[in-house]
GROMACS .gro file of C-alpha atoms in nm:
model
  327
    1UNK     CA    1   7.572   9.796  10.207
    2UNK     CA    2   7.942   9.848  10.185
    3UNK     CA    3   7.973   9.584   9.924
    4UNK     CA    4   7.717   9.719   9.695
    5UNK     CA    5   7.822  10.089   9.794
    6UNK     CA    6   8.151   9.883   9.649
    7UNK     CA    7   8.025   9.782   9.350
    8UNK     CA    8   7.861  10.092   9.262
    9UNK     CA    9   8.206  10.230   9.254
   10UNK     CA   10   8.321   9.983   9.077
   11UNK     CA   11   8.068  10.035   8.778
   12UNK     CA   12   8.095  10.403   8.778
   13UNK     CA   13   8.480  10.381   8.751
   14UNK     CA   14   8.411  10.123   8.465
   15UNK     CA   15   8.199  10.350   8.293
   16UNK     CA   16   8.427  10.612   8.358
   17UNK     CA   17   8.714  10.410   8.229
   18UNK     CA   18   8.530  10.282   7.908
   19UNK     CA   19   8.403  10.662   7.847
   20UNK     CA   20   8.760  10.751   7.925
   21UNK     CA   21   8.908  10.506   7.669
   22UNK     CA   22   8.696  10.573   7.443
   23UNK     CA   23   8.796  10.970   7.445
   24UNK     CA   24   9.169  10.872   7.444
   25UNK     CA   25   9.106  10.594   7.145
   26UNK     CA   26   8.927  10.933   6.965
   27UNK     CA   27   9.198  11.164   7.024
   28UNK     CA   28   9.468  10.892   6.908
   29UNK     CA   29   9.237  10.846   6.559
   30UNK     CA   30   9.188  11.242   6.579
   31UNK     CA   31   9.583  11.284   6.644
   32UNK     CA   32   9.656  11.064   6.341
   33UNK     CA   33   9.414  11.199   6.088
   34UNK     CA   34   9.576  11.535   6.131
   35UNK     CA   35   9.950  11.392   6.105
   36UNK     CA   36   9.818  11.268   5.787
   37UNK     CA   37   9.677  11.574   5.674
   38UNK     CA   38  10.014  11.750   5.773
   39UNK     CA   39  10.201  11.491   5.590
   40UNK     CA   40   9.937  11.521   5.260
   41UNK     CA   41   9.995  11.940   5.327
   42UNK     CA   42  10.417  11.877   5.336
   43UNK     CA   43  10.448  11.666   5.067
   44UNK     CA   44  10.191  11.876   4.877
   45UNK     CA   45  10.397  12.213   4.952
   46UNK     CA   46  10.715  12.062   4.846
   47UNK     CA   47  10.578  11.955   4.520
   48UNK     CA   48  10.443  12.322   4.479
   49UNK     CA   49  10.797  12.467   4.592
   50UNK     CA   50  10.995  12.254   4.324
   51UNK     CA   51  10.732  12.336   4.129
   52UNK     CA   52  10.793  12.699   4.169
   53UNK     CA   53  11.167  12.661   4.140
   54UNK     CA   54  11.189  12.460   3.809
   55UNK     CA   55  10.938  12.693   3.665
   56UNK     CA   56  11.166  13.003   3.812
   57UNK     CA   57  11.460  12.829   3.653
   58UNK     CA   58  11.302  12.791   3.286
   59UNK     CA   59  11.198  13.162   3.299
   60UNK     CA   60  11.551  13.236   3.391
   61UNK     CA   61  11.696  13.064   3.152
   62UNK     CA   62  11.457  13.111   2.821
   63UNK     CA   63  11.505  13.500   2.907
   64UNK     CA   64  11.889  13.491   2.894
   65UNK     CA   65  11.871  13.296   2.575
   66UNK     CA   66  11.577  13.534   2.433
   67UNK     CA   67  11.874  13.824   2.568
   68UNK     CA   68  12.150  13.659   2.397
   69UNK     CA   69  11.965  13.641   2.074
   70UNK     CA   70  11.857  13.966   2.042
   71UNK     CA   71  12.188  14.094   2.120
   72UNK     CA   72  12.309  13.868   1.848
   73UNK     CA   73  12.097  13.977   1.546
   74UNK     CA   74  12.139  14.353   1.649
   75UNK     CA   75  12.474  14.296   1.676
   76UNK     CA   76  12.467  14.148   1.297
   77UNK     CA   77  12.221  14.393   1.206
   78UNK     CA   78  12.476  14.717   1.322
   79UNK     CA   79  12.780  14.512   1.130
   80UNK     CA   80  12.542  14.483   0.844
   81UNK     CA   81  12.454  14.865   0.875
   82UNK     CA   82  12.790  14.942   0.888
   83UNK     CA   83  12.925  14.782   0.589
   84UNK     CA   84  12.650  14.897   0.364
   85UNK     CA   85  12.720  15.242   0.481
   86UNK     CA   86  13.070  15.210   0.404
   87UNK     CA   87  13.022  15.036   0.065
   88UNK     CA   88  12.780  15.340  -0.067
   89UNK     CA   89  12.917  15.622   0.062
   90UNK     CA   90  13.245  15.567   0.027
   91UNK     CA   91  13.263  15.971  -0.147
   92UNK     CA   92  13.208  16.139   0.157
   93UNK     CA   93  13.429  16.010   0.381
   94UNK     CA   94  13.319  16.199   0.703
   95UNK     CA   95  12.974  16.120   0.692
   96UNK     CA   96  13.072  15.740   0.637
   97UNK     CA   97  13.280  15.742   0.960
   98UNK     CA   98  13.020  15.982   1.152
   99UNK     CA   99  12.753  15.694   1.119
  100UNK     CA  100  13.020  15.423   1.141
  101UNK     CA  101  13.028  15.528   1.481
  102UNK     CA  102  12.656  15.611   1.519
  103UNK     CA  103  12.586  15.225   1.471
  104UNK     CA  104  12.869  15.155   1.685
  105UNK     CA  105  12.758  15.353   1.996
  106UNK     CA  106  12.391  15.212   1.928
  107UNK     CA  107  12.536  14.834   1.945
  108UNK     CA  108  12.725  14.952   2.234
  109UNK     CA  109  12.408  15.075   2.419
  110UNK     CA  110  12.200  14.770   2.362
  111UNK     CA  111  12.466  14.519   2.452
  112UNK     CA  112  12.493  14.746   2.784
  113UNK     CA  113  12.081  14.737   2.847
  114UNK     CA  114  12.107  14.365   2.784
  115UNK     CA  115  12.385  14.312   2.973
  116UNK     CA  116  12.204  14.493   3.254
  117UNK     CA  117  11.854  14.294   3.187
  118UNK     CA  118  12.030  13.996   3.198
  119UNK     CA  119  12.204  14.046   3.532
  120UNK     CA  120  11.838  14.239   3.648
  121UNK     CA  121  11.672  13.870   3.597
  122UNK     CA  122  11.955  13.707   3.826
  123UNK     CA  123  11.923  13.940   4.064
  124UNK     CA  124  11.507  13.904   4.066
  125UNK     CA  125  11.578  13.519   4.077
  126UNK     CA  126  11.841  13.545   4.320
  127UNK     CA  127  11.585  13.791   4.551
  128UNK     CA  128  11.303  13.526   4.495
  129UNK     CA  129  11.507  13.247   4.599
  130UNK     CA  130  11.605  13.423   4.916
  131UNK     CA  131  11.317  13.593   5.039
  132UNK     CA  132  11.069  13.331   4.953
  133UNK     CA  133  11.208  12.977   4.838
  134UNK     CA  134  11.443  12.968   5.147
  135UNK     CA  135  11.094  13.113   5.363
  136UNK     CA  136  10.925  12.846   5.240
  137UNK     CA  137  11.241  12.562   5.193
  138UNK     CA  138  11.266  12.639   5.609
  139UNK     CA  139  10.911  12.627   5.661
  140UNK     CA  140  10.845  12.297   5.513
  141UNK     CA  141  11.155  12.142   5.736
  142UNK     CA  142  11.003  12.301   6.069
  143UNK     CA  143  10.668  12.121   5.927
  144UNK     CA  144  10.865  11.812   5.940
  145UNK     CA  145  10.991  11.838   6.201
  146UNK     CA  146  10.707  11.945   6.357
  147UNK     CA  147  10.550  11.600   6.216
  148UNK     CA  148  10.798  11.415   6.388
  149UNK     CA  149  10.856  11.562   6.729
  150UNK     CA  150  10.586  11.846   6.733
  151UNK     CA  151  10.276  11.864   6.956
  152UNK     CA  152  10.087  11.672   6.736
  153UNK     CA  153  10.292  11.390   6.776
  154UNK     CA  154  10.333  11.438   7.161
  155UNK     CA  155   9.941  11.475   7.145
  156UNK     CA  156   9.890  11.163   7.003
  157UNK     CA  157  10.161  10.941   7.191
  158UNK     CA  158   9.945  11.088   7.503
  159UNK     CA  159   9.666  10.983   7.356
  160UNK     CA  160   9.830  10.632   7.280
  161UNK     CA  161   9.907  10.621   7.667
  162UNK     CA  162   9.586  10.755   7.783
  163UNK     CA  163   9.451  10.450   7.604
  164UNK     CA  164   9.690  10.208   7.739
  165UNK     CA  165   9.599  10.351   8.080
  166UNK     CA  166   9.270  10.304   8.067
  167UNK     CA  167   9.257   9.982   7.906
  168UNK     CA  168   9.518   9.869   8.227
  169UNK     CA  169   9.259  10.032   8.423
  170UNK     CA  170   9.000   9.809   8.280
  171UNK     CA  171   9.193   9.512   8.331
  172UNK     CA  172   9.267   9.611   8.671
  173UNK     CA  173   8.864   9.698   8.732
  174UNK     CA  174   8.775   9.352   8.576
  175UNK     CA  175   8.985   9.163   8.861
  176UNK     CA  176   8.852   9.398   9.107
  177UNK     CA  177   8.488   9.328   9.007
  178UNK     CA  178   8.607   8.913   8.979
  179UNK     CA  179   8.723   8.942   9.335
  180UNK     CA  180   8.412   9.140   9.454
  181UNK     CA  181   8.180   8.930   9.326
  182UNK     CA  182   8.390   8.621   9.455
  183UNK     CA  183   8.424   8.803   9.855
  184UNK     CA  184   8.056   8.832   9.818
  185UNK     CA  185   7.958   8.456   9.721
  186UNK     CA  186   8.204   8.367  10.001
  187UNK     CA  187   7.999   8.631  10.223
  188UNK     CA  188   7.688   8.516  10.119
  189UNK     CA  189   7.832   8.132  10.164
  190UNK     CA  190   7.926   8.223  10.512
  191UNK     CA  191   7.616   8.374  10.616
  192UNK     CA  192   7.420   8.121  10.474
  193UNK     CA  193   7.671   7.871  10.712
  194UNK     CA  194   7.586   8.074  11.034
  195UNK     CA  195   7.219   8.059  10.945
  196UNK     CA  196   7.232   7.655  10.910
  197UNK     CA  197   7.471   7.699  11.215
  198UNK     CA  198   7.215   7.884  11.422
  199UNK     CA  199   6.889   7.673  11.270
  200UNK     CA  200   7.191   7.372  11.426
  201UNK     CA  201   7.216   7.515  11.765
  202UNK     CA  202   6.840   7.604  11.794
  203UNK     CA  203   6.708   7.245  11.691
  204UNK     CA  204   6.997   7.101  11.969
  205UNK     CA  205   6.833   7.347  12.184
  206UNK     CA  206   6.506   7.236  12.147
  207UNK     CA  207   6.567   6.870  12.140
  208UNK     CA  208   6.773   6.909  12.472
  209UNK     CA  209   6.468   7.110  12.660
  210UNK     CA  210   6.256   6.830  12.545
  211UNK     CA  211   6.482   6.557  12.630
  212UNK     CA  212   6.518   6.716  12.964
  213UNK     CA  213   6.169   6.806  13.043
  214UNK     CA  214   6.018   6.408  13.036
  215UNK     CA  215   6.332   6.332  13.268
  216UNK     CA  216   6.267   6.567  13.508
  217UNK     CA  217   5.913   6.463  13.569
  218UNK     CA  218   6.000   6.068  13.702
  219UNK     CA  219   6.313   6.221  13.947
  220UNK     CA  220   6.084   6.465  14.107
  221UNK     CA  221   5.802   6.188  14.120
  222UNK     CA  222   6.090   5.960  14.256
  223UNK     CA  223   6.223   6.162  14.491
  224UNK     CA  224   5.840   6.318  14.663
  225UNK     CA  225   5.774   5.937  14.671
  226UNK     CA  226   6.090   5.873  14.885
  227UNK     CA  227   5.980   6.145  15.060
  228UNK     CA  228   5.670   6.086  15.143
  229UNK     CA  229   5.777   5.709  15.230
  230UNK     CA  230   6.045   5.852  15.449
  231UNK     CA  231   5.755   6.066  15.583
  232UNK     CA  232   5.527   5.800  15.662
  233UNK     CA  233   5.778   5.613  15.812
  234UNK     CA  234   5.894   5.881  16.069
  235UNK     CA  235   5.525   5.935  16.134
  236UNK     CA  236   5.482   5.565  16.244
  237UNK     CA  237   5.792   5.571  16.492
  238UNK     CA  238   5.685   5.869  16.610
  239UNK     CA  239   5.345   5.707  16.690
  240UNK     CA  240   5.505   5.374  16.803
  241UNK     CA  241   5.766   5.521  17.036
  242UNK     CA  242   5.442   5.776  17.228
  243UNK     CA  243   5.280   5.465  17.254
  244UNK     CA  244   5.584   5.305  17.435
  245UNK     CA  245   5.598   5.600  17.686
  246UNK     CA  246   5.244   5.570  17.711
  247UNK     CA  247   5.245   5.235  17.835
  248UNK     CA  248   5.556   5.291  18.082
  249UNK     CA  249   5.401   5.609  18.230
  250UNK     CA  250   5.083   5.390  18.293
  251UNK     CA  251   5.240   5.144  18.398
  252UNK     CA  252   5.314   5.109  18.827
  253UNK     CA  253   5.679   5.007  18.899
  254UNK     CA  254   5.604   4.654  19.138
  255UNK     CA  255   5.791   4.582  19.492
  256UNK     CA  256   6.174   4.462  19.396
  257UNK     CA  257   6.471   4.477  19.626
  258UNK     CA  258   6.650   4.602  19.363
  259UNK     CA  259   6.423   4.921  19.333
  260UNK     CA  260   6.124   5.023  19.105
  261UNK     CA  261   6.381   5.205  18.898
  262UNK     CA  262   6.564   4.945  18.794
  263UNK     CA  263   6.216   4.704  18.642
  264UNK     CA  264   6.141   5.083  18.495
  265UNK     CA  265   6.485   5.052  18.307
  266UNK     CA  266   6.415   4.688  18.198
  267UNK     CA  267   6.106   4.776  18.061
  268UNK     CA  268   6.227   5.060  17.853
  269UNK     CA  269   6.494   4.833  17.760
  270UNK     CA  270   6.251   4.590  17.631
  271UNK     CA  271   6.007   4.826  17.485
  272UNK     CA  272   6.325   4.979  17.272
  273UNK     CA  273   6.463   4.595  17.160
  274UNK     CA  274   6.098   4.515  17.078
  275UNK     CA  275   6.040   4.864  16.886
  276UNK     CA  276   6.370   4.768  16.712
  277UNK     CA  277   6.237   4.483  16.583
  278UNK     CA  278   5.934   4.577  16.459
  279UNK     CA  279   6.100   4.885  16.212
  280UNK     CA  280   6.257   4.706  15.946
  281UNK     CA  281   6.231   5.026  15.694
  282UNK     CA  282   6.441   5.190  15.918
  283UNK     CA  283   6.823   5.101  15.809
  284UNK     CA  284   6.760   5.318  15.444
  285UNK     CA  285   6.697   5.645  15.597
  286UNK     CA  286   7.014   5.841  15.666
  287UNK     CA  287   6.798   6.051  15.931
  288UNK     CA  288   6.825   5.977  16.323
  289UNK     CA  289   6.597   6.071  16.577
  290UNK     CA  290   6.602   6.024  16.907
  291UNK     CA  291   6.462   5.800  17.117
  292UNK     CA  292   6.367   6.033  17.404
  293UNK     CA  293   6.196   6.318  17.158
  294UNK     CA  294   5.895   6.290  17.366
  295UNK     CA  295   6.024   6.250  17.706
  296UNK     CA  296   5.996   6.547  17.913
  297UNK     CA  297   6.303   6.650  18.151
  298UNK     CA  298   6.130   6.572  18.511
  299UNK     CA  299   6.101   6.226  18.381
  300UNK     CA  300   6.330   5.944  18.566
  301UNK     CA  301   6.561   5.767  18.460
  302UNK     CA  302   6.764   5.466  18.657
  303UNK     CA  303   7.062   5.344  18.618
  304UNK     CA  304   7.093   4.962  18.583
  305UNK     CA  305   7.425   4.987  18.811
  306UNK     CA  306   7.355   5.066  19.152
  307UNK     CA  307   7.719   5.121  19.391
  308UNK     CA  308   7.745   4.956  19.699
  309UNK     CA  309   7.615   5.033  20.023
  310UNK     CA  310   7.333   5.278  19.867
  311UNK     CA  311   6.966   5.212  19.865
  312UNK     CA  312   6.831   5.131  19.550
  313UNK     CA  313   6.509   5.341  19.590
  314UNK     CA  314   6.767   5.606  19.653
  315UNK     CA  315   6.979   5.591  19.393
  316UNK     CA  316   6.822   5.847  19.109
  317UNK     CA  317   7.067   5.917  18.838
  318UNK     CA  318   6.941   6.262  18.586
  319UNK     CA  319   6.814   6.223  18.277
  320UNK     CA  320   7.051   6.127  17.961
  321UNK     CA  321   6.973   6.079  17.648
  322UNK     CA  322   6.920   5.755  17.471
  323UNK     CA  323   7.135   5.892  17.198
  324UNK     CA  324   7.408   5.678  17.329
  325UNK     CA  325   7.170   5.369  17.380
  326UNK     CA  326   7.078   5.370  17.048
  327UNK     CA  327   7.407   5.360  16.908
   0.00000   0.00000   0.00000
């Protein structure tokens, strides 16, 4: 679950990154389109402001020289004037000098108003170029400038980063998905190890219980067979050594001088050498019994070595075992 909870990251960041790259590739195509337009708009304005200005300039200067001509040919025209009036009426002298300086005055007046429209059209000219070619010469450098280190530029070297960003990010998400998708074949290798490890241990399993089960079967038929032997051959000693008691308590002690006890010690003596003999099986059981299980403690026993100066009918030793004996 955490792996795919992993990967489901991992594709939603991808998507996220590839949405996110392709927003930053559109604002770095956006950002350029619109330098271009502002360097299409700059170029374009500066054409119209030396437009302007060359235009302005002509004006200026075909209105001086219309000026200058006119004030020329009036001028020639008031000389002109004059002379005629001084050639005809040369009679009446006052009236000749009274419009001498009629036409003078008049030449002097239009030289002045042309004199004053010429300097009016440098000073409009002058006034244009300050309040509106210098407006417009300082606009066009802030424009630029503003197309070299303006927001539009900033915009679009953000852009330009955003898009190297994401496309490291996409790099970066490509190895992480590579080493996902490797960490899970190696998970999916190692759980595919444990299961062949645990299908391993469970077929050991199964071949030991079965390899263990026949065995046990022949050692516990072994081993109630030795102990039923061993069973059967305590029962028969037990049987054979009764039947030895039997036959000494049946049996009456005859006249010795060495005493009845002594023949009664004999005769157990050669009951237990003969019993001896006859259990051969005997030597491979570890068990011991003794040889006076069945004897009760009021039966006599005599000892084969009677002191001197006693009786031997009076000479009764107590009852030992034949634990001793039999070793």
């Amino acid at each position: 679950m955490c792996l795919l909870g992993y990967a489901l990251y991992l594709l939603s960041t991808g998507i996220l990154c590839m949405q996110g790259e392709n927003f930053a590739a559109g604002a770095a195509m956006a950002g350029k389109e619109i330098i271009e337009k502002r360097k299409v708009q700059f170029v374009h304005l500066v054409k119209l402001l030396r437009q302007i200005e060359s235009q302005v300039n002509s004006s200026q200067d075909e209105i001086l020289q219309n000026l200058e001509n006119h004030h020329g040919f009036l001028q020639k025209s008031i000389q002109k004037s004059i002379g005629l009036v001084s050639t005809l009426d040369s009679e009446n002298h006052d009236t000749t000098v009274i419009t001498v300086r009629l036409l003078q005055t008049i030449s002097h007046h239009v030289t002045t108003v042309l004199r004053s429209v010429k300097d009016g059209v440098g000073d409009l000219i002058q006034a244009l170029s300050h309040h509106m070619c210098n407006p417009m010469l300082e606009y066009a450098k802030g424009l630029k400038d503003d197309m070299k280190n303006g927001a539009c530029v900033r915009l679009l070297a953000m852009a330009n980063e955003m898009e190297k960003v994401m496309t490291d990010g996409r790099i970066e998400l490509e190895d992480a998905r590579k080493k996902a998708r490797l960490a899970e074949e190696g998970k999916i290798e190692a759980i595919c190890k444990l299961k062949e490890t645990v299908r391993r241990v469970r077929k050991l399993s199964e071949h030991l219980t079965s390899l263990s089960e026949p065995k046990r079967g022949p050692v516990d038929s072994s081993f109630s067979e030795k102990f039923s032997d061993m069973e059967e051959d305590r029962t028969k000693d037990d049987k054979l050594l009764w039947g030895v008691l039997k036959k000494k308590r049946k049996f009456k002690v005859p006249e010795s001088p060495l005493g009845p006890e002594v023949l009664l010690y004999f005769g157990a003596t050669k009951g237990t050498h003969k019993r001896k003999q006859v259990r051969p099986l005997f030597n491979h059981r570890p068990a011991r019994r003794s040889c006076t299980s069945g004897l009760s403690p009021k039966t006599p026993l005599l000892n084969s070595l009677i002191p001197l100066g006693s009786s031997p009918s009076a000479v009764n030793q107590p009852v030992t075992s034949f634990r001793h004996t039999a070793h």
